[in-house]
PDB file of C-alpha atoms in Angstrom:
ATOM      1  CA  MET D   1     331.759 159.470 135.184  1.00  0.00           C
ATOM      2  CA  ALA D   2     332.301 156.553 132.810  1.00  0.00           C
ATOM      3  CA  GLU D   3     336.061 156.780 133.258  1.00  0.00           C
ATOM      4  CA  ARG D   4     335.680 156.362 137.009  1.00  0.00           C
ATOM      5  CA  ALA D   5     333.609 153.225 136.563  1.00  0.00           C
ATOM      6  CA  LEU D   6     336.477 151.458 134.761  1.00  0.00           C
ATOM      7  CA  ARG D   7     339.241 152.747 137.070  1.00  0.00           C
ATOM      8  CA  GLY D   8     341.226 149.927 138.617  1.00  0.00           C
ATOM      9  CA  THR D   9     340.259 147.251 136.111  1.00  0.00           C
ATOM     10  CA  ARG D  10     342.556 145.638 133.592  1.00  0.00           C
ATOM     11  CA  LEU D  11     341.457 146.101 130.026  1.00  0.00           C
ATOM     12  CA  GLY D  12     340.684 142.802 128.329  1.00  0.00           C
ATOM     13  CA  ALA D  13     340.993 140.787 131.548  1.00  0.00           C
ATOM     14  CA  THR D  14     337.294 140.760 132.366  1.00  0.00           C
ATOM     15  CA  SER D  15     334.366 140.592 130.014  1.00  0.00           C
ATOM     16  CA  TYR D  16     331.381 142.690 131.000  1.00  0.00           C
ATOM     17  CA  GLU D  17     329.086 140.867 128.591  1.00  0.00           C
ATOM     18  CA  ASN D  18     326.553 138.373 129.833  1.00  0.00           C
ATOM     19  CA  ASP D  19     324.972 135.303 128.252  1.00  0.00           C
ATOM     20  CA  ARG D  20     321.402 136.598 128.335  1.00  0.00           C
ATOM     21  CA  ASN D  21     319.529 136.497 125.032  1.00  0.00           C
ATOM     22  CA  THR D  22     322.178 134.415 123.276  1.00  0.00           C
ATOM     23  CA  ASP D  23     321.602 131.116 121.523  1.00  0.00           C
ATOM     24  CA  LEU D  24     324.340 128.527 121.756  1.00  0.00           C
ATOM     25  CA  ALA D  25     325.280 126.472 118.721  1.00  0.00           C
ATOM     26  CA  PRO D  26     323.535 123.088 118.552  1.00  0.00           C
ATOM     27  CA  ARG D  27     325.641 120.379 120.166  1.00  0.00           C
ATOM     28  CA  GLN D  28     325.765 116.633 120.517  1.00  0.00           C
ATOM     29  CA  GLU D  29     327.373 114.477 123.164  1.00  0.00           C
ATOM     30  CA  VAL D  30     329.251 111.357 122.093  1.00  0.00           C
ATOM     31  CA  ASP D  31     330.260 108.578 124.501  1.00  0.00           C
ATOM     32  CA  TYR D  32     333.603 106.785 124.188  1.00  0.00           C
ATOM     33  CA  THR D  33     335.092 103.797 126.032  1.00  0.00           C
ATOM     34  CA  CYS D  34     338.793 102.905 125.998  1.00  0.00           C
ATOM     35  CA  THR D  35     340.316  99.436 126.217  1.00  0.00           C
ATOM     36  CA  LYS D  36     341.037  99.919 129.934  1.00  0.00           C
ATOM     37  CA  GLY D  37     337.349 100.529 130.688  1.00  0.00           C
ATOM     38  CA  HIS D  38     337.384 104.328 131.056  1.00  0.00           C
ATOM     39  CA  ARG D  39     334.156 105.883 129.829  1.00  0.00           C
ATOM     40  CA  PHE D  40     333.853 109.581 128.984  1.00  0.00           C
ATOM     41  CA  THR D  41     331.725 111.987 126.965  1.00  0.00           C
ATOM     42  CA  VAL D  42     332.905 114.450 124.304  1.00  0.00           C
ATOM     43  CA  THR D  43     330.746 117.423 123.307  1.00  0.00           C
ATOM     44  CA  LEU D  44     330.858 118.213 119.593  1.00  0.00           C
ATOM     45  CA  ALA D  45     329.004 120.543 117.261  1.00  0.00           C
ATOM     46  CA  ALA D  46     325.819 119.014 115.864  1.00  0.00           C
ATOM     47  CA  GLU D  47     327.019 119.303 112.256  1.00  0.00           C
ATOM     48  CA  ALA D  48     330.508 117.916 113.009  1.00  0.00           C
ATOM     49  CA  GLU D  49     331.541 114.539 111.664  1.00  0.00           C
ATOM     50  CA  VAL D  50     331.864 112.252 114.686  1.00  0.00           C
ATOM     51  CA  PRO D  51     335.134 110.271 114.730  1.00  0.00           C
ATOM     52  CA  MET D  52     335.025 106.567 115.593  1.00  0.00           C
ATOM     53  CA  THR D  53     338.079 106.831 117.862  1.00  0.00           C
ATOM     54  CA  TRP D  54     339.236 109.420 120.391  1.00  0.00           C
ATOM     55  CA  GLU D  55     342.210 109.604 122.740  1.00  0.00           C
ATOM     56  CA  CYS D  56     341.249 108.585 126.286  1.00  0.00           C
ATOM     57  CA  ARG D  57     341.402 111.467 128.743  1.00  0.00           C
ATOM     58  CA  ASN D  58     342.570 109.221 131.586  1.00  0.00           C
ATOM     59  CA  CYS D  59     345.237 106.963 130.120  1.00  0.00           C
ATOM     60  CA  GLY D  60     345.888 108.206 126.565  1.00  0.00           C
ATOM     61  CA  ALA D  61     344.863 104.928 124.931  1.00  0.00           C
ATOM     62  CA  THR D  62     342.626 104.866 121.873  1.00  0.00           C
ATOM     63  CA  ALA D  63     338.966 104.927 122.868  1.00  0.00           C
ATOM     64  CA  LEU D  64     336.175 103.604 120.648  1.00  0.00           C
ATOM     65  CA  ARG D  65     332.759 105.181 120.241  1.00  0.00           C
ATOM     66  CA  VAL D  66     330.213 103.308 122.362  1.00  0.00           C
ATOM     67  CA  ASP D  67     327.780 102.706 119.506  1.00  0.00           C
ATOM     68  CA  GLY D  68     330.478 102.190 116.873  1.00  0.00           C
ATOM     69  CA  GLU D  69     332.659  99.461 115.464  1.00  0.00           C
ATOM     70  CA  LEU D  70     336.385  99.452 114.900  1.00  0.00           C
ATOM     71  CA  PRO D  71     337.294 101.363 111.747  1.00  0.00           C
ATOM     72  CA  GLN D  72     338.591  99.356 108.825  1.00  0.00           C
ATOM     73  CA  THR D  73     342.359  99.509 108.561  1.00  0.00           C
ATOM     74  CA  LYS D  74     343.567 100.522 105.135  1.00  0.00           C
ATOM     75  CA  LYS D  75     345.984  98.239 103.390  1.00  0.00           C
ATOM     76  CA  GLY D  76     349.015 100.270 102.523  1.00  0.00           C
ATOM     77  CA  LYS D  77     352.207  99.517 100.743  1.00  0.00           C
ATOM     78  CA  PRO D  78     354.949  98.217 103.030  1.00  0.00           C
ATOM     79  CA  PRO D  79     357.696 100.780 103.613  1.00  0.00           C
ATOM     80  CA  ARG D  80     360.570 100.572 101.190  1.00  0.00           C
ATOM     81  CA  THR D  81     363.940  99.928 102.757  1.00  0.00           C
ATOM     82  CA  HIS D  82     367.284 101.250 101.618  1.00  0.00           C
ATOM     83  CA  TRP D  83     368.071  97.803 100.220  1.00  0.00           C
ATOM     84  CA  ASP D  84     364.850  97.775  98.160  1.00  0.00           C
ATOM     85  CA  MET D  85     365.674 101.137  96.590  1.00  0.00           C
ATOM     86  CA  LEU D  86     369.246 100.061  95.930  1.00  0.00           C
ATOM     87  CA  MET D  87     368.081  96.884  94.193  1.00  0.00           C
ATOM     88  CA  GLU D  88     365.864  98.991  91.904  1.00  0.00           C
ATOM     89  CA  ARG D  89     368.970 100.768  90.595  1.00  0.00           C
ATOM     90  CA  ARG D  90     371.609  98.025  90.554  1.00  0.00           C
ATOM     91  CA  THR D  91     371.982  94.284  90.144  1.00  0.00           C
ATOM     92  CA  LEU D  92     373.859  92.010  92.524  1.00  0.00           C
ATOM     93  CA  GLU D  93     376.735  91.730  90.024  1.00  0.00           C
ATOM     94  CA  ASP D  94     377.067  95.539  89.919  1.00  0.00           C
ATOM     95  CA  LEU D  95     377.097  95.693  93.704  1.00  0.00           C
ATOM     96  CA  GLU D  96     379.774  93.008  93.972  1.00  0.00           C
ATOM     97  CA  GLU D  97     381.911  94.912  91.462  1.00  0.00           C
ATOM     98  CA  VAL D  98     381.529  98.195  93.386  1.00  0.00           C
ATOM     99  CA  LEU D  99     382.347  96.398  96.643  1.00  0.00           C
ATOM    100  CA  ALA D 100     385.501  94.885  95.163  1.00  0.00           C
ATOM    101  CA  GLU D 101     386.638  98.333  93.919  1.00  0.00           C
ATOM    102  CA  ARG D 102     386.037  99.961  97.316  1.00  0.00           C
ATOM    103  CA  LEU D 103     387.808  97.155  99.175  1.00  0.00           C
ATOM    104  CA  GLU D 104     390.815  97.518  96.864  1.00  0.00           C
ATOM    105  CA  ILE D 105     390.946 101.272  97.557  1.00  0.00           C
ATOM    106  CA  LEU D 106     390.776 100.664 101.321  1.00  0.00           C
ATOM    107  CA  ARG D 107     393.463  97.994 101.211  1.00  0.00           C
ATOM    108  CA  ALA D 108     395.736 100.226  99.142  1.00  0.00           C
ATOM    109  CA  GLY D 109     395.330 103.022 101.699  1.00  0.00           C
ATOM    110  CA  ARG D 110     396.289 100.697 104.561  1.00  0.00           C
ATOM    111  CA  ARG D 111     399.378  99.502 102.757  1.00  0.00           C
ATOM    112  CA  LYS D 112     400.633 103.091 102.342  1.00  0.00           C
ATOM    113  CA  SER D 113     400.053 103.991 106.010  1.00  0.00           C
ATOM    114  CA  ALA D 114     401.624 100.770 107.370  1.00  0.00           C
TER     115      ALA D 114
END
C-alpha cells in the first residue's frame, strides 16, 4: 500500500515534511540605503556580525547601514611598481651600463643583417 502512495512522484523533488512544531533560528532585519536612494532590508541571523556596507540589490552600488557611519578606510602601503622593485636591486649607474651593453648588442645585430 505504501508503494502505491508514492507512485508517480519524483524522489527528492518534493518534501513531505511540514513546518509545524519547528522553531526558526532567531533573526534580525537590517536596513540599508545606497547612494542612489534605494532602501532595502536584509535578514540576518541574530548572532551574526552585521556589516556596515552591503551591495545594493537594485543598482549594485555600495549601500550603507541606515543607523551606521562609513567605515574607516585603512591606510595601506602604496603598490610597488616595477620601477620601484628595480631600483631596490640596482643603481642608476648600473642601469645605464646595462642599457649601453644591450644597445651595443642590438646595433651589432643590425650591422650583420644589413
